[in-house]
Amino acid sequence: MLPTENRLRRREDFATAVRRGRRAGRPLLVVHLRSGATDPHAPGESAPPTRAGFVVSKAVGGAVVRNRVKRRLRHLMRDRVAILPPGSLVVVRALPDAGDADHEHLARDLDAALERLLGGGAR
């Protein structure tokens, strides 16, 4: 499970990542990344942790399917938070086909999207 300090919870933070961050789309998901964004709510001078949030709409499927997709994405992001710059905001939006995809396909698409965002791949 993704640790509490790495979870994106505020509506404003989701909006910041989506509106001001870079985007990489894949067949199963879209990843928005705002690199090194400082957290105005964090006291002190330490670098804020990387935080990730997930958007899984009803287009993906029923409640059981949506929750399964969110659990899989949280598990996948737990292992990938360390490769992101400190203070980054990440929003992962699942597309309708994510409901039928297995764990490996989600992992492949998430890795490809993050690689593109971090490596500055061509559009």
PDB file of C-alpha atoms in Angstrom:
ATOM      1  CA  MET A   1       0.000   0.000   0.000  1.00  0.00           C
ATOM      2  CA  LEU A   2       1.142   3.563  -0.656  1.00  0.00           C
ATOM      3  CA  PRO A   3       2.269   5.270   2.589  1.00  0.00           C
ATOM      4  CA  THR A   4       0.090   8.099   3.916  1.00  0.00           C
ATOM      5  CA  GLU A   5       2.758  10.780   3.386  1.00  0.00           C
ATOM      6  CA  ASN A   6       2.855   9.859  -0.321  1.00  0.00           C
ATOM      7  CA  ARG A   7      -0.872  10.188  -0.949  1.00  0.00           C
ATOM      8  CA  LEU A   8      -2.357  13.131  -2.781  1.00  0.00           C
ATOM      9  CA  ARG A   9      -5.547  14.213  -1.026  1.00  0.00           C
ATOM     10  CA  ARG A  10      -6.337  17.894  -1.612  1.00  0.00           C
ATOM     11  CA  ARG A  11      -8.429  18.970  -4.573  1.00  0.00           C
ATOM     12  CA  GLU A  12      -6.048  21.886  -5.168  1.00  0.00           C
ATOM     13  CA  ASP A  13      -3.085  19.511  -5.439  1.00  0.00           C
ATOM     14  CA  PHE A  14      -4.895  17.337  -7.996  1.00  0.00           C
ATOM     15  CA  ALA A  15      -5.741  20.474  -9.992  1.00  0.00           C
ATOM     16  CA  THR A  16      -2.144  21.723  -9.829  1.00  0.00           C
ATOM     17  CA  ALA A  17      -0.756  18.433 -11.119  1.00  0.00           C
ATOM     18  CA  VAL A  18      -3.284  18.212 -13.943  1.00  0.00           C
ATOM     19  CA  ARG A  19      -3.228  21.869 -15.048  1.00  0.00           C
ATOM     20  CA  ARG A  20       0.431  22.781 -14.548  1.00  0.00           C
ATOM     21  CA  GLY A  21       2.155  19.434 -14.959  1.00  0.00           C
ATOM     22  CA  ARG A  22       3.265  17.426 -17.956  1.00  0.00           C
ATOM     23  CA  ARG A  23       1.098  14.633 -19.327  1.00  0.00           C
ATOM     24  CA  ALA A  24       1.829  11.251 -20.868  1.00  0.00           C
ATOM     25  CA  GLY A  25      -0.953   9.077 -22.223  1.00  0.00           C
ATOM     26  CA  ARG A  26      -0.969   5.328 -22.689  1.00  0.00           C
ATOM     27  CA  PRO A  27      -3.767   2.948 -23.782  1.00  0.00           C
ATOM     28  CA  LEU A  28      -4.772   2.142 -20.175  1.00  0.00           C
ATOM     29  CA  LEU A  29      -3.976   5.343 -18.298  1.00  0.00           C
ATOM     30  CA  VAL A  30      -2.881   8.969 -18.390  1.00  0.00           C
ATOM     31  CA  VAL A  31      -0.196  10.214 -16.000  1.00  0.00           C
ATOM     32  CA  HIS A  32       0.147  13.879 -15.005  1.00  0.00           C
ATOM     33  CA  LEU A  33       3.421  14.912 -13.338  1.00  0.00           C
ATOM     34  CA  ARG A  34       4.266  18.237 -11.703  1.00  0.00           C
ATOM     35  CA  SER A  35       7.980  17.909 -10.946  1.00  0.00           C
ATOM     36  CA  GLY A  36       9.463  19.314  -7.773  1.00  0.00           C
ATOM     37  CA  ALA A  37       6.421  21.322  -6.782  1.00  0.00           C
ATOM     38  CA  THR A  38       6.853  22.772  -3.336  1.00  0.00           C
ATOM     39  CA  ASP A  39       4.150  22.139  -0.796  1.00  0.00           C
ATOM     40  CA  PRO A  40       2.978  25.447   0.712  1.00  0.00           C
ATOM     41  CA  HIS A  41       1.344  23.516   3.564  1.00  0.00           C
ATOM     42  CA  ALA A  42       4.568  21.787   4.697  1.00  0.00           C
ATOM     43  CA  PRO A  43       6.402  23.504   7.567  1.00  0.00           C
ATOM     44  CA  GLY A  44      10.187  23.663   7.670  1.00  0.00           C
ATOM     45  CA  GLU A  45      12.848  23.550   5.015  1.00  0.00           C
ATOM     46  CA  SER A  46      12.967  19.809   4.306  1.00  0.00           C
ATOM     47  CA  ALA A  47      12.056  18.613   0.824  1.00  0.00           C
ATOM     48  CA  PRO A  48       8.404  17.567   0.691  1.00  0.00           C
ATOM     49  CA  PRO A  49       7.689  13.941  -0.220  1.00  0.00           C
ATOM     50  CA  THR A  50       6.499  12.883  -3.643  1.00  0.00           C
ATOM     51  CA  ARG A  51       2.730  12.460  -3.579  1.00  0.00           C
ATOM     52  CA  ALA A  52       0.475  10.469  -5.908  1.00  0.00           C
ATOM     53  CA  GLY A  53      -3.268  10.454  -6.450  1.00  0.00           C
ATOM     54  CA  PHE A  54      -5.571   8.346  -8.579  1.00  0.00           C
ATOM     55  CA  VAL A  55      -8.689   9.066 -10.627  1.00  0.00           C
ATOM     56  CA  VAL A  56     -10.821   6.073 -11.600  1.00  0.00           C
ATOM     57  CA  SER A  57     -14.206   7.033 -13.037  1.00  0.00           C
ATOM     58  CA  LYS A  58     -17.343   4.969 -13.479  1.00  0.00           C
ATOM     59  CA  ALA A  59     -16.384   4.494 -17.123  1.00  0.00           C
ATOM     60  CA  VAL A  60     -13.805   1.963 -15.895  1.00  0.00           C
ATOM     61  CA  GLY A  61     -16.491  -0.254 -14.388  1.00  0.00           C
ATOM     62  CA  GLY A  62     -18.541  -0.900 -11.284  1.00  0.00           C
ATOM     63  CA  ALA A  63     -17.378  -0.250  -7.739  1.00  0.00           C
ATOM     64  CA  VAL A  64     -15.585  -3.572  -7.407  1.00  0.00           C
ATOM     65  CA  VAL A  65     -13.645  -3.054 -10.637  1.00  0.00           C
ATOM     66  CA  ARG A  66     -12.787   0.582  -9.803  1.00  0.00           C
ATOM     67  CA  ASN A  67     -11.483  -0.360  -6.370  1.00  0.00           C
ATOM     68  CA  ARG A  68      -9.416  -3.206  -7.815  1.00  0.00           C
ATOM     69  CA  VAL A  69      -7.838  -0.821 -10.348  1.00  0.00           C
ATOM     70  CA  LYS A  70      -7.083   1.735  -7.595  1.00  0.00           C
ATOM     71  CA  ARG A  71      -5.478  -0.925  -5.392  1.00  0.00           C
ATOM     72  CA  ARG A  72      -3.308  -2.123  -8.262  1.00  0.00           C
ATOM     73  CA  LEU A  73      -2.242   1.420  -9.159  1.00  0.00           C
ATOM     74  CA  ARG A  74      -1.426   2.275  -5.523  1.00  0.00           C
ATOM     75  CA  HIS A  75       0.674  -0.879  -5.260  1.00  0.00           C
ATOM     76  CA  LEU A  76       2.524  -0.068  -8.478  1.00  0.00           C
ATOM     77  CA  MET A  77       3.199   3.540  -7.440  1.00  0.00           C
ATOM     78  CA  ARG A  78       4.585   2.445  -4.065  1.00  0.00           C
ATOM     79  CA  ASP A  79       7.595   0.940  -5.829  1.00  0.00           C
ATOM     80  CA  ARG A  80       8.029   3.899  -8.187  1.00  0.00           C
ATOM     81  CA  VAL A  81       7.783   6.867  -5.794  1.00  0.00           C
ATOM     82  CA  ALA A  82      11.538   6.703  -5.115  1.00  0.00           C
ATOM     83  CA  ILE A  83      12.444   7.392  -8.766  1.00  0.00           C
ATOM     84  CA  LEU A  84      10.440  10.637  -8.860  1.00  0.00           C
ATOM     85  CA  PRO A  85      11.953  13.988  -7.829  1.00  0.00           C
ATOM     86  CA  PRO A  86      11.167  15.081  -4.234  1.00  0.00           C
ATOM     87  CA  GLY A  87       8.078  17.242  -4.013  1.00  0.00           C
ATOM     88  CA  SER A  88       6.534  15.925  -7.219  1.00  0.00           C
ATOM     89  CA  LEU A  89       2.785  15.640  -7.631  1.00  0.00           C
ATOM     90  CA  VAL A  90       1.546  12.685  -9.702  1.00  0.00           C
ATOM     91  CA  VAL A  91      -2.020  12.037 -10.821  1.00  0.00           C
ATOM     92  CA  VAL A  92      -2.777   8.723 -12.524  1.00  0.00           C
ATOM     93  CA  ARG A  93      -6.084   8.665 -14.397  1.00  0.00           C
ATOM     94  CA  ALA A  94      -7.339   5.220 -15.410  1.00  0.00           C
ATOM     95  CA  LEU A  95      -9.001   4.935 -18.802  1.00  0.00           C
ATOM     96  CA  PRO A  96     -11.979   2.601 -19.452  1.00  0.00           C
ATOM     97  CA  ASP A  97      -9.814  -0.304 -20.700  1.00  0.00           C
ATOM     98  CA  ALA A  98      -7.926  -0.384 -17.364  1.00  0.00           C
ATOM     99  CA  GLY A  99     -10.832  -2.285 -15.814  1.00  0.00           C
ATOM    100  CA  ASP A 100     -10.142  -5.314 -18.018  1.00  0.00           C
ATOM    101  CA  ALA A 101      -6.347  -5.109 -17.870  1.00  0.00           C
ATOM    102  CA  ASP A 102      -4.186  -7.325 -15.700  1.00  0.00           C
ATOM    103  CA  HIS A 103      -1.459  -6.188 -13.317  1.00  0.00           C
ATOM    104  CA  GLU A 104       1.363  -6.581 -15.862  1.00  0.00           C
ATOM    105  CA  HIS A 105      -0.329  -4.417 -18.483  1.00  0.00           C
ATOM    106  CA  LEU A 106      -0.995  -1.662 -15.946  1.00  0.00           C
ATOM    107  CA  ALA A 107       2.625  -1.836 -14.784  1.00  0.00           C
ATOM    108  CA  ARG A 108       3.932  -1.651 -18.345  1.00  0.00           C
ATOM    109  CA  ASP A 109       1.807   1.389 -19.202  1.00  0.00           C
ATOM    110  CA  LEU A 110       2.663   3.158 -15.931  1.00  0.00           C
ATOM    111  CA  ASP A 111       6.392   2.549 -16.462  1.00  0.00           C
ATOM    112  CA  ALA A 112       6.230   3.788 -20.057  1.00  0.00           C
ATOM    113  CA  ALA A 113       4.362   6.956 -19.049  1.00  0.00           C
ATOM    114  CA  LEU A 114       6.728   7.737 -16.174  1.00  0.00           C
ATOM    115  CA  GLU A 115       9.771   7.073 -18.368  1.00  0.00           C
ATOM    116  CA  ARG A 116       8.442   9.478 -20.953  1.00  0.00           C
ATOM    117  CA  LEU A 117       7.747  12.165 -18.350  1.00  0.00           C
ATOM    118  CA  LEU A 118      11.058  11.791 -16.545  1.00  0.00           C
ATOM    119  CA  GLY A 119      13.181  11.277 -19.630  1.00  0.00           C
ATOM    120  CA  GLY A 120      11.523  14.034 -21.623  1.00  0.00           C
ATOM    121  CA  GLY A 121      10.627  11.678 -24.467  1.00  0.00           C
ATOM    122  CA  ALA A 122       9.381  13.024 -27.771  1.00  0.00           C
ATOM    123  CA  ARG A 123       5.688  13.513 -28.216  1.00  0.00           C
TER     124      ARG A 123
END
